[in-house]
Coordinates of C-alpha atoms in Angstrom, one line a residue:
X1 CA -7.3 -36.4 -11.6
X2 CA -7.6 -36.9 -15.4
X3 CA -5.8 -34.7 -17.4
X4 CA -6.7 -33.8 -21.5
X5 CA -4.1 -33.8 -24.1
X6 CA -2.9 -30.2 -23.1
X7 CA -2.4 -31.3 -19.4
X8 CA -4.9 -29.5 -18.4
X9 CA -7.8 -31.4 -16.1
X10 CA -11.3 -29.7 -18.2
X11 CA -13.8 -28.0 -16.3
X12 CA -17.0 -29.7 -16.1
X13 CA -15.7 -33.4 -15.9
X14 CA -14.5 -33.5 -12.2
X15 CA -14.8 -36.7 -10.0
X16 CA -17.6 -36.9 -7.4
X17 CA -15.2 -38.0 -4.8
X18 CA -12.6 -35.9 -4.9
X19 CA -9.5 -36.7 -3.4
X20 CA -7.1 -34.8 -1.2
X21 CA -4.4 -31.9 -2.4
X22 CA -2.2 -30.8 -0.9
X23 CA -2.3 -27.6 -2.2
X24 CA -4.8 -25.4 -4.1
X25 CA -3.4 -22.4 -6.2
X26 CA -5.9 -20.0 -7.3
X27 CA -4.5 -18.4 -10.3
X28 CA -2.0 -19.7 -13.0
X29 CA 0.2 -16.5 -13.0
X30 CA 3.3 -16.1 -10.6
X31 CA 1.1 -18.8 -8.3
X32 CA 2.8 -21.3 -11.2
X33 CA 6.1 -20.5 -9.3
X34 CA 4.7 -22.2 -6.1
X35 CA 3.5 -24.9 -8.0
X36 CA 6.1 -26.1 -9.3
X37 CA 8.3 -25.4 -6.0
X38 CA 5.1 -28.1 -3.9
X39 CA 5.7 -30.2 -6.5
X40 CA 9.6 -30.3 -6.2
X41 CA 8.3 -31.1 -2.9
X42 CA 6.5 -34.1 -3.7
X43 CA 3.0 -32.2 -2.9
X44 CA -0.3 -32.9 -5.0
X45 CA -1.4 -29.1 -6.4
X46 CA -4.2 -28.2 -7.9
X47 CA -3.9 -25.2 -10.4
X48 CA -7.6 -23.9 -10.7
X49 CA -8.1 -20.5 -13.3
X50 CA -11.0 -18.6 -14.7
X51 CA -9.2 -17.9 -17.7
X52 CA -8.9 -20.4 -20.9
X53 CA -6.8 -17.7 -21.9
X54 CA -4.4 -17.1 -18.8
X55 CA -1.2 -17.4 -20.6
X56 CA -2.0 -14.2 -22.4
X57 CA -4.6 -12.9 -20.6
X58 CA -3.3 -12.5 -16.8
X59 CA -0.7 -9.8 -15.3
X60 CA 2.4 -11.6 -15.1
X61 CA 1.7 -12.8 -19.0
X62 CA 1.6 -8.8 -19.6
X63 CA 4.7 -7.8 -17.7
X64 CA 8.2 -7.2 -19.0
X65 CA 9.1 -10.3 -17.0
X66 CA 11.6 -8.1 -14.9
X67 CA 12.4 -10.3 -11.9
X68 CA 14.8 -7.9 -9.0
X69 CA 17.7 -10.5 -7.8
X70 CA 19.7 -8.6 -5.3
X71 CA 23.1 -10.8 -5.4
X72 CA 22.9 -13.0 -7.9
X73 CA 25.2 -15.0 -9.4
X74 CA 24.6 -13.0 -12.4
X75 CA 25.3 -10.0 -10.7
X76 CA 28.7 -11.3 -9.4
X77 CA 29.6 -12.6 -12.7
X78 CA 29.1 -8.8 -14.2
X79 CA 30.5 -7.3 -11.0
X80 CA 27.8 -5.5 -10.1
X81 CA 27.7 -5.1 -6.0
X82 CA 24.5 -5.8 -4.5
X83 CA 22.8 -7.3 -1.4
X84 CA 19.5 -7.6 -0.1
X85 CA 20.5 -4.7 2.5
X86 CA 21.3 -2.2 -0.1
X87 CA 17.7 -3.5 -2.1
X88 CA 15.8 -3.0 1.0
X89 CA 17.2 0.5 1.2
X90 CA 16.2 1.1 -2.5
X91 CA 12.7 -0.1 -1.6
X92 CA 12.7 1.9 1.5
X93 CA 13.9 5.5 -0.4
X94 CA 11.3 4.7 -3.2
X95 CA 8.5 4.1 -0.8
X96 CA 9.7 7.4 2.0
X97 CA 9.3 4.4 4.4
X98 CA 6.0 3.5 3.9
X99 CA 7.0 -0.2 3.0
X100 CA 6.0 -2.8 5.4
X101 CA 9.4 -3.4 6.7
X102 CA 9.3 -6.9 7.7
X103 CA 7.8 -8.0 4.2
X104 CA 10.0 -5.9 2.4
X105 CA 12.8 -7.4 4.2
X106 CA 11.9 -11.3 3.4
X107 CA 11.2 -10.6 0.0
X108 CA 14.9 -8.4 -0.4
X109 CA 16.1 -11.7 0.9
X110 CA 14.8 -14.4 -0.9
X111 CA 15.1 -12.2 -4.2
X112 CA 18.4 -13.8 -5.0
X113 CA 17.5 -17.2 -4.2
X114 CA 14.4 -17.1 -6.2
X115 CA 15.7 -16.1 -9.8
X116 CA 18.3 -18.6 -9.3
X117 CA 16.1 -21.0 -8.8
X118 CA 13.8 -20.0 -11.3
X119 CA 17.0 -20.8 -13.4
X120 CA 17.7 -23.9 -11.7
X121 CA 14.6 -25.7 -10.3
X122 CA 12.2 -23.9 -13.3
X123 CA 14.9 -23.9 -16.0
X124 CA 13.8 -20.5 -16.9
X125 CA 16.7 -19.0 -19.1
X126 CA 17.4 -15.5 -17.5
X127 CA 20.2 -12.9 -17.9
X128 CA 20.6 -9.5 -16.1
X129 CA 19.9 -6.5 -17.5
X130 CA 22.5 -4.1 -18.2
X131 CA 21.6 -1.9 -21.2
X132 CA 19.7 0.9 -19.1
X133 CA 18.6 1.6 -15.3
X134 CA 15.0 1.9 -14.2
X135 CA 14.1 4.8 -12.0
X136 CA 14.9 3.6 -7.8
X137 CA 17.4 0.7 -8.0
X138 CA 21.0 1.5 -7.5
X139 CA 22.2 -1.6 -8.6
X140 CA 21.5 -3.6 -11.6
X141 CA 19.3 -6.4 -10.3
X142 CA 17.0 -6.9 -13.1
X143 CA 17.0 -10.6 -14.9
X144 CA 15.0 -11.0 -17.4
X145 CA 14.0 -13.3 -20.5
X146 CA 14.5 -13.3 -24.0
X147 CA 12.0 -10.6 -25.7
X148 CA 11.9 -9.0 -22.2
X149 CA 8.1 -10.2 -22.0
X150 CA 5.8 -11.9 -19.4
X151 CA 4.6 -14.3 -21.9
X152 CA 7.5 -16.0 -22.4
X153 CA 8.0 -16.9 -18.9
X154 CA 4.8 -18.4 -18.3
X155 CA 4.4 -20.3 -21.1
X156 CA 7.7 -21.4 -20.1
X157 CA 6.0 -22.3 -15.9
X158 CA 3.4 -23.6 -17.8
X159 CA 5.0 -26.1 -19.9
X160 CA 6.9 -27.2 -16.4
X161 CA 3.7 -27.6 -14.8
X162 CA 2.1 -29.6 -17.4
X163 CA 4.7 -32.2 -17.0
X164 CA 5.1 -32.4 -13.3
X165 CA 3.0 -35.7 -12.5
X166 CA 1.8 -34.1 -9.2
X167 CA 0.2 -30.7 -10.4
X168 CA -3.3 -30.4 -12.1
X169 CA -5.2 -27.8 -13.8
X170 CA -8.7 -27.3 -13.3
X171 CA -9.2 -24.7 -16.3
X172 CA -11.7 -22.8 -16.8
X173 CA -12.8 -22.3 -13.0
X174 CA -12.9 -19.7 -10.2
X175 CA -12.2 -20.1 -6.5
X176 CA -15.1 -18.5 -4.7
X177 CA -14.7 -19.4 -1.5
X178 CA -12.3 -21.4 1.2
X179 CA -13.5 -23.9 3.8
X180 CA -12.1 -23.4 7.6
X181 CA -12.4 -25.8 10.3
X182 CA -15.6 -24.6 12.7
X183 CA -14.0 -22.8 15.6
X184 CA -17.8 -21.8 16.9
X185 CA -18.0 -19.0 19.5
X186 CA -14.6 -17.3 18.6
X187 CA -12.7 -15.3 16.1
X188 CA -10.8 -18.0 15.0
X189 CA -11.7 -19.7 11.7
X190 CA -9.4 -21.9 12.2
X191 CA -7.4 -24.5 9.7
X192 CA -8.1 -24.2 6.2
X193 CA -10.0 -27.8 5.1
X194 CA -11.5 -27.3 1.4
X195 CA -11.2 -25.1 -1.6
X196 CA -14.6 -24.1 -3.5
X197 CA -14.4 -24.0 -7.0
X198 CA -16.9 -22.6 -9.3
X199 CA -17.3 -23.6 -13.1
X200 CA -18.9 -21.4 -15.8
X201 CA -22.3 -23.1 -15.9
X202 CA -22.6 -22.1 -12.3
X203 CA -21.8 -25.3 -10.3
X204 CA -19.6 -25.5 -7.6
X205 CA -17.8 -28.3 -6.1
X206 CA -16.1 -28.5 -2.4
X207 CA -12.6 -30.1 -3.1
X208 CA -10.7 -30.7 0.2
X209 CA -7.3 -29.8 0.6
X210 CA -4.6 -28.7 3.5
X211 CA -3.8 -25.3 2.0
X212 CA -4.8 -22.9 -0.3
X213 CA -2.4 -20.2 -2.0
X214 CA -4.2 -17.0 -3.3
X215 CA -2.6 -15.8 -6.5
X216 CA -5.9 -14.3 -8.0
X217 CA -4.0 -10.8 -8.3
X218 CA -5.4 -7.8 -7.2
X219 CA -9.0 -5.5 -8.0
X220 CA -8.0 -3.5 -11.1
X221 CA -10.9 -5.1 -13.0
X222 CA -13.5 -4.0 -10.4
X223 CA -14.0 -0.6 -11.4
X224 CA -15.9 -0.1 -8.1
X225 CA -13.3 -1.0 -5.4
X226 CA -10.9 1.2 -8.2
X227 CA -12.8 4.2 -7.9
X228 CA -13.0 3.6 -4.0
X229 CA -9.5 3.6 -3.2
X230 CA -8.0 5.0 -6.3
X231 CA -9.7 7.7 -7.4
X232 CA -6.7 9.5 -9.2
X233 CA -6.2 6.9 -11.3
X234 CA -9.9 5.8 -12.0
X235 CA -10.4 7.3 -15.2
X236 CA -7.4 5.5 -16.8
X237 CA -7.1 2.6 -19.3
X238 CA -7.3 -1.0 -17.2
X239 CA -4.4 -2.7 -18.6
X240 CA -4.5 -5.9 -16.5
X241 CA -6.3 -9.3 -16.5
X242 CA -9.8 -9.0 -16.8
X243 CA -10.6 -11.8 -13.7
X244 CA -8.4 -9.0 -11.3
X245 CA -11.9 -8.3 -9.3
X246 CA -10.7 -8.6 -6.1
X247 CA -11.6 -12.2 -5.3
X248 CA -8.7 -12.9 -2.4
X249 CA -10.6 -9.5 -0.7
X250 CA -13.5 -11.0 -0.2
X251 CA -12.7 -14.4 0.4
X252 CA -9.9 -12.8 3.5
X253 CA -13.0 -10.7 4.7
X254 CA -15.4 -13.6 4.6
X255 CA -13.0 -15.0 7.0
X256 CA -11.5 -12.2 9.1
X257 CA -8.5 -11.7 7.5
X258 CA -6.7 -8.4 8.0
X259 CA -5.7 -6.3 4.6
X260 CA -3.5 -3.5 4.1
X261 CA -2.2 -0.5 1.3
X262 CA -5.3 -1.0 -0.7
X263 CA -4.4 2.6 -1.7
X264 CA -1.2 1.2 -3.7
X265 CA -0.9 0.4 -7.6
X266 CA 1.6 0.6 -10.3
X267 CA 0.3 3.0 -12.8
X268 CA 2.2 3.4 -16.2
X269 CA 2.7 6.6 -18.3
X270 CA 3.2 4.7 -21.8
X271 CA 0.5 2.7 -22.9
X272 CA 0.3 4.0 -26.6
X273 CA -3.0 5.4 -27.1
X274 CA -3.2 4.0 -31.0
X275 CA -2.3 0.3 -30.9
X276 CA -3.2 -0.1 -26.9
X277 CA 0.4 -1.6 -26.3
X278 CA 2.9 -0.8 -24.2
X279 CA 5.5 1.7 -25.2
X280 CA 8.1 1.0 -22.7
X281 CA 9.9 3.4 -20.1
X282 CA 13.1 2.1 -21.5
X283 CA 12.4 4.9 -24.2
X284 CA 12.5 7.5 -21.2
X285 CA 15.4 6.2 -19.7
X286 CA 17.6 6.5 -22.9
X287 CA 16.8 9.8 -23.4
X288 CA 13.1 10.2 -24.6
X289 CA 10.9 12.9 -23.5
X290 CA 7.1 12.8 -22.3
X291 CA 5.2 16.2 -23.5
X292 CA 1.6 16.8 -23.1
X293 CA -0.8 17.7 -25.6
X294 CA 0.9 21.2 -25.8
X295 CA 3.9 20.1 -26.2
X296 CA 5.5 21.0 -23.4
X297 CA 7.3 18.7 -20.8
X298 CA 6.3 18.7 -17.2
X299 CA 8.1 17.1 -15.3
X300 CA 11.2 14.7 -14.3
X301 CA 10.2 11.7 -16.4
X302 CA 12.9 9.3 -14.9
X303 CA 11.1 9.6 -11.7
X304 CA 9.3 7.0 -12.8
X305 CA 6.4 5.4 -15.1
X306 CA 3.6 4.7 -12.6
X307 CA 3.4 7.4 -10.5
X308 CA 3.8 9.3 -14.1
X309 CA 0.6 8.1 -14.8
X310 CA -1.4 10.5 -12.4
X311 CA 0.4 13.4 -13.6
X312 CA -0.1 12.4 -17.3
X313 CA -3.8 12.1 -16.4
X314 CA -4.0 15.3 -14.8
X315 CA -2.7 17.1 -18.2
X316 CA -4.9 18.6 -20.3
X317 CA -7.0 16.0 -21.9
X318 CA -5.5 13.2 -20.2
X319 CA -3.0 12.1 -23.1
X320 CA 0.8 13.1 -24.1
X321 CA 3.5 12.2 -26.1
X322 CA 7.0 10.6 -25.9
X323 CA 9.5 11.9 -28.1
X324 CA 12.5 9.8 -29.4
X325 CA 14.8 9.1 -32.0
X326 CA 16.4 6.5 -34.5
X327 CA 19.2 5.6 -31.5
X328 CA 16.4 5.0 -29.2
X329 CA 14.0 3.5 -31.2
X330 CA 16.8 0.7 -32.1
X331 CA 18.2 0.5 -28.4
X332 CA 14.3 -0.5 -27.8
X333 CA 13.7 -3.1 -30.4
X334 CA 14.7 -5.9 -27.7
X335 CA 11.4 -5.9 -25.8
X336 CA 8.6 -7.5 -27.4
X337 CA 6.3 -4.9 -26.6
X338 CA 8.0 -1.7 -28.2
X339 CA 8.3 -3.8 -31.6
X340 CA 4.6 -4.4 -31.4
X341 CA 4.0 -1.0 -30.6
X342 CA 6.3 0.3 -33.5
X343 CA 5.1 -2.8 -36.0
X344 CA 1.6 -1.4 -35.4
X345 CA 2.1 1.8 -36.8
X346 CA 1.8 3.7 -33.5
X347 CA 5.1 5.8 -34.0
X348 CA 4.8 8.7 -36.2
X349 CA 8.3 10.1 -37.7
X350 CA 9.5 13.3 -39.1
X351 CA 12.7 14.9 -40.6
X352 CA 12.7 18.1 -38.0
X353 CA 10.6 19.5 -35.4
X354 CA 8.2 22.1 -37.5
X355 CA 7.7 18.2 -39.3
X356 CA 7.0 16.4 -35.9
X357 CA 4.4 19.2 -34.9
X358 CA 2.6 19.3 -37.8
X359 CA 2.0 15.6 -38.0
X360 CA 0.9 15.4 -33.9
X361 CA -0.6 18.9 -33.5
X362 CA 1.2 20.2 -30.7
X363 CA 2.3 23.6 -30.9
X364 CA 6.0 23.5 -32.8
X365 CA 7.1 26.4 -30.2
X366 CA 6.4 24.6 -27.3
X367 CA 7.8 21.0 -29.1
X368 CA 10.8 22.8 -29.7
X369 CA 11.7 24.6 -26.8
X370 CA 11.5 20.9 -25.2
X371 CA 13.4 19.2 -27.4
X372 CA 16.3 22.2 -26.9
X373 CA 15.8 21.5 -23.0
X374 CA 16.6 17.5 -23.4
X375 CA 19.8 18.6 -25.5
X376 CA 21.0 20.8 -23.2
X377 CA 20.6 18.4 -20.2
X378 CA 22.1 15.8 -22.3
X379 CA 25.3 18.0 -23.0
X380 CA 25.5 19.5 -19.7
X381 CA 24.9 16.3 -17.8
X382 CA 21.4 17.3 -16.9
X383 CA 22.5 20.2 -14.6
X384 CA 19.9 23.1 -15.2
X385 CA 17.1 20.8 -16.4
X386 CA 14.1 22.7 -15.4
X387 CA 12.3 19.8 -13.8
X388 CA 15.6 18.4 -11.9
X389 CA 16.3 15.2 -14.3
X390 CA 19.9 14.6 -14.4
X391 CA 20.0 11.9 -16.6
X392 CA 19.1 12.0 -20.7
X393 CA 22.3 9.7 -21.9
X394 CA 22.3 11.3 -25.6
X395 CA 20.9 14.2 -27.7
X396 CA 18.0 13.4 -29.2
X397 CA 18.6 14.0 -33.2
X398 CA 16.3 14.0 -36.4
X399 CA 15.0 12.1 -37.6
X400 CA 12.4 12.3 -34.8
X401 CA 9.6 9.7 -33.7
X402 CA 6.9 10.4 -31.1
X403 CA 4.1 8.4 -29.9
X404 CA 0.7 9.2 -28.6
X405 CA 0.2 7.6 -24.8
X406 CA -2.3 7.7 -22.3
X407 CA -2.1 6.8 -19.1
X408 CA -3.3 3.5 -17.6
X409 CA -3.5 1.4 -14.3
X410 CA -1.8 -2.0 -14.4
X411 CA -2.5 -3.5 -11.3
X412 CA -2.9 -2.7 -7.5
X413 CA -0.4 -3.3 -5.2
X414 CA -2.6 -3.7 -1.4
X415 CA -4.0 -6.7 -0.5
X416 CA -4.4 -9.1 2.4
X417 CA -1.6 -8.8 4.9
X418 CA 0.9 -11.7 4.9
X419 CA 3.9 -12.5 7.0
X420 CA 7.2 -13.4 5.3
X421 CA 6.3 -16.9 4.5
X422 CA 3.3 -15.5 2.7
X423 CA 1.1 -16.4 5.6
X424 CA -2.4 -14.5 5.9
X425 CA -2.9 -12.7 8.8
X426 CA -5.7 -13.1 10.8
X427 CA -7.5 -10.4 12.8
X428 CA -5.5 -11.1 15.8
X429 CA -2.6 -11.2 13.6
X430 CA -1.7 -14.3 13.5
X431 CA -1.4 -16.5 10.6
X432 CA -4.6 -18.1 9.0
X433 CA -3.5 -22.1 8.7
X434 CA -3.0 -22.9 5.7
X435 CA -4.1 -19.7 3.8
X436 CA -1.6 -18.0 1.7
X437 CA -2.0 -14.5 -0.7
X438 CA 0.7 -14.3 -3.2
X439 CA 1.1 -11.0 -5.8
X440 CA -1.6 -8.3 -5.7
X441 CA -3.7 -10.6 -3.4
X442 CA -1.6 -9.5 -0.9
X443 CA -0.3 -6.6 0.4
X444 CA 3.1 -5.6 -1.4
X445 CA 6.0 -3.7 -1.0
X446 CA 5.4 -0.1 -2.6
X447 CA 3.9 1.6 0.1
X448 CA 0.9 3.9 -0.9
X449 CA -0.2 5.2 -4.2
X450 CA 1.9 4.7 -6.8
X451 CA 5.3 6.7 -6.3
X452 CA 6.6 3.7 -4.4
X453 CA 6.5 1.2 -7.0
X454 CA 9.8 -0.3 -8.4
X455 CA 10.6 -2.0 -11.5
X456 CA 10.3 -5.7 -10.4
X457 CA 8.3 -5.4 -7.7
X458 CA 5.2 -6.9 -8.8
X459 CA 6.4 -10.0 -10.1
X460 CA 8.6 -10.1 -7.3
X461 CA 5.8 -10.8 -4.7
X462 CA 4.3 -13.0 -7.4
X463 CA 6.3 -15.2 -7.9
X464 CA 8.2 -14.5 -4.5
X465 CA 5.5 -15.3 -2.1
X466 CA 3.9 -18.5 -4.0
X467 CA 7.5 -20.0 -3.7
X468 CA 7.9 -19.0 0.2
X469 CA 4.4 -20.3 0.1
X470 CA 5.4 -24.0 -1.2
X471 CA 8.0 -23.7 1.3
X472 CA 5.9 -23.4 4.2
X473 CA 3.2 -25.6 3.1
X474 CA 6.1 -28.4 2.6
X475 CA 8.1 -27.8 5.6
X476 CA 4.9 -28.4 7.8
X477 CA 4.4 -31.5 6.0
X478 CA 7.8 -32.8 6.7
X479 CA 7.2 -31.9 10.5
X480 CA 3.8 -34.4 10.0
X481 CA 4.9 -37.9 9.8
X482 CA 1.5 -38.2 8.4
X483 CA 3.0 -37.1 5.6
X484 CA 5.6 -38.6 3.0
X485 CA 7.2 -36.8 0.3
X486 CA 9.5 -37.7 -2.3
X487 CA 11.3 -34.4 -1.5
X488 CA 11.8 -31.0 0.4
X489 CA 13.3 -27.9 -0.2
X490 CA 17.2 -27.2 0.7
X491 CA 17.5 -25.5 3.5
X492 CA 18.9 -22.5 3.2
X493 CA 16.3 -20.9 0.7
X494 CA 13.9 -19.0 2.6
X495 CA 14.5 -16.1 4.3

């Protein structure tokens, strides 16, 4: 396939004939994980995308790039205990058991082995985070990148991807369809055997291949499906890739496949309402407070951000504020997305409280009887905070800052229902050869609604199942001595 300068093979100038792949990823987010790890394989991969502008426009491009690595080498360098047991736990407490266990269970597993190859294999420069806790994990297992932003780290897949000699990018176009072997007269659709690609103009083209890896995220975008099985949330901002319509769905059903927690979604509390950027449940975590309109707190903020959402939607016209101060405000400054929020003017600062209420328009009463409660949880240790939080780290102190959020759905967490190796299941239950969900195409780890996401989680099945999905795809061409490869991955690595 011919690639343009930018490595990318252009919609619109594909060959008549075209040859065989080995594997199709639809969707250059965490799918660029599995890409690379076919690849390291010695697979051909096509990359196919809607989006000329994927490496801003998609979800993992808009995450904090928080990647969960229980037992790291990081981890054991900083002496932080950890293990994919005690992770699983975390997910299990966070979710009231709701998880699927067995998925939950492969991805705890392979969670360590992943960021370290994503440091090894990807050369993606990662560190652990150890400035602050998000709400569920016991254990700091968070590694990150510089600027703490999803951008970085695909550009940085990207650039890897353009110079692997066997992946190519079919950019702009949309996978609309997937080609099974005829199984006539049973349930079966049998093996995979083509990929259907459609290009903006409207034309499609049938290219053949012996696996397919969905990574098209989930339906945010499809206000319809939204509404259907997230009505709490429906009203909210869509903060997520625009081509998040639920395209894996219909393909699976098309072809029988079983799906599961289409009810789940990570929500977030802190999408500032002036700029549209994300404020950051760091703030929170440091000590920040979330009022409403009223200026009254209602709740245990470090619970945390996404199932915050519904109750920040629920408030009194559906909007709130977080409260913080100089310490927090500079504690924050390391994640790309708080200085954008700050650099666009969406903080608004005052020397005392009767300042800070006159500038918002909440109540100074209520704003202050809410600021007394933080700094009487801070000093105390949180014991007697009305809403149970235990945690504040610090005063907050004038001068004061406070921020205008509304709430807003990121992305859904149900999909189609995969095995460990990111297998779809079929409606018997078995796998679907050569058909693979990845990321909110399939069905996640955070149980129903949104109280049982984690920090992490999202990329984690991202990026997580494309690489157990380039696994799989390569080990069952190693078993084919049809096939040759340059290479397959160590044993050891998947779960």
């Amino acid at each position: 396939m011919a690639r343009d300068e930018t490595g990318q093979r252009r919609a619109g100038h594909a060959a008549v004939d075209e040859p065989v792949v080995d594997l199709v990823v639809a969707g250059a987010g965490g799918g660029l994980a599995g890409a690379l790890r076919a690849a390291e394989a010695g697979l051909g991969v096509l990359v196919v995308d809607p989006d000329e502008h994927f490496l801003r426009g998609n979800n993992t491009s808009m995450s904090t790039a928080m990647i969960p690595g229980a037992g790291s080498r990081w981890q054991r360098e900083a002496g932080v205990e950890d293990s994919p047991e005690r992770f699983l736990s975390d997910i299990s407490a966070k979710t009231h058991g709701t998880a699927d266990p067995v998925l939950a269970d492969a991805l705890a597993r392979l969670s360590a082995p992943l960021v370290e190859w994503l440091a090894d294999g990807a050369g993606l420069p990662l560190q652990l985070v150890r400035d602050f806790s998000y709400p569920g994990h016991s254990a700091d297992r968070l590694h990150t990148v510089e600027g703490r932003h999803g951008s970085v780290l695909l550009r940085h897949l990207y650039e890897r991807v353009r110079r692997a000699p066997t992946v190519d990018m079919l950019v702009p176009a949309r996978l609309v369809d997937v080609v099974t072997s005829d199984r006539t007269g049973t349930n079966d659709p049998g093996a995979v055997t083509a990929a259907v690609v459609e290009y903006p103009g409207g034309r499609r083209e049938t290219i053949t291949t012996r696996a397919v890896l969905l990574a098209t995220n989930g339906y945010g975008a499809d206000r319809v499906r939204v509404a259907t099985h997230l009505p709490e949330i429906a009203a909210a901002d869509y903060h997520g890739g625009q081509f998040s319509r639920g395209d894996a769905l219909g393909i699976g059903a098309r072809l029988g496949a079983r799906s599961a927690f289409l009810d789940a979604y990570q929500g977030h509390a802190a999408l500032a309402r002036r700029s549209r950027t994300l404020v950051g449940w760091a703030t929170i975590m440091h000590g920040a407070i979330m009022v409403d309109a009223g200026g009254a707190r209602f709740g245990d903020e470090t619970t945390g951000y996404s199932e915050y959402a519904a109750a920040l939607a629920a408030r009194p016209g559906a909007h709130g504020w977080i409260v913080l101060d100089r310490r927090i405000h500079d504690l924050c400054r390391s994640f790309t997305d708080f200085r954008e929020t700050a650099d666009a003017g969406a903080l608004v600062w005052a020397d005392d409280v009767e300042q800070l209420a006159a500038r918002t328009g909440m109540p100074a009463g209520a704003l202050a009887e809410s600021l007394a409660d933080q700094a009487a949880g801070a000093g105390a240790g949180g014991e007697g905070d009305p809403f149970g939080r235990t945690f504040f780290e610090a005063p907050l102190r004038a001068p004061y800052a406070a921020v205008e959020v509304v709430p807003a759905l990121f992305h859904t967490q149900g999909g189609l229902t995969v095995d460990g190796d990111a297998r779809v299941r079929g409606g018997d239950g078995g796998p679907i050869p050569g058909l693979y969900a990845s990321g909110g195409a399939a069905h996640g780890i955070s149980g129903h609604g949104a109280a049982g996401y984690l920090a992490g989680n999202g990329l984690l099945p991202a990026l997580g199942l494309a690489w157990q999905a380039a696994n799989d795809v390569a080990r069952a061409h190693t078993l084919n001595p049809a096939h040759q490869h340059t290479g397959t991955p160590e044993e050891g690595t998947a779960p």
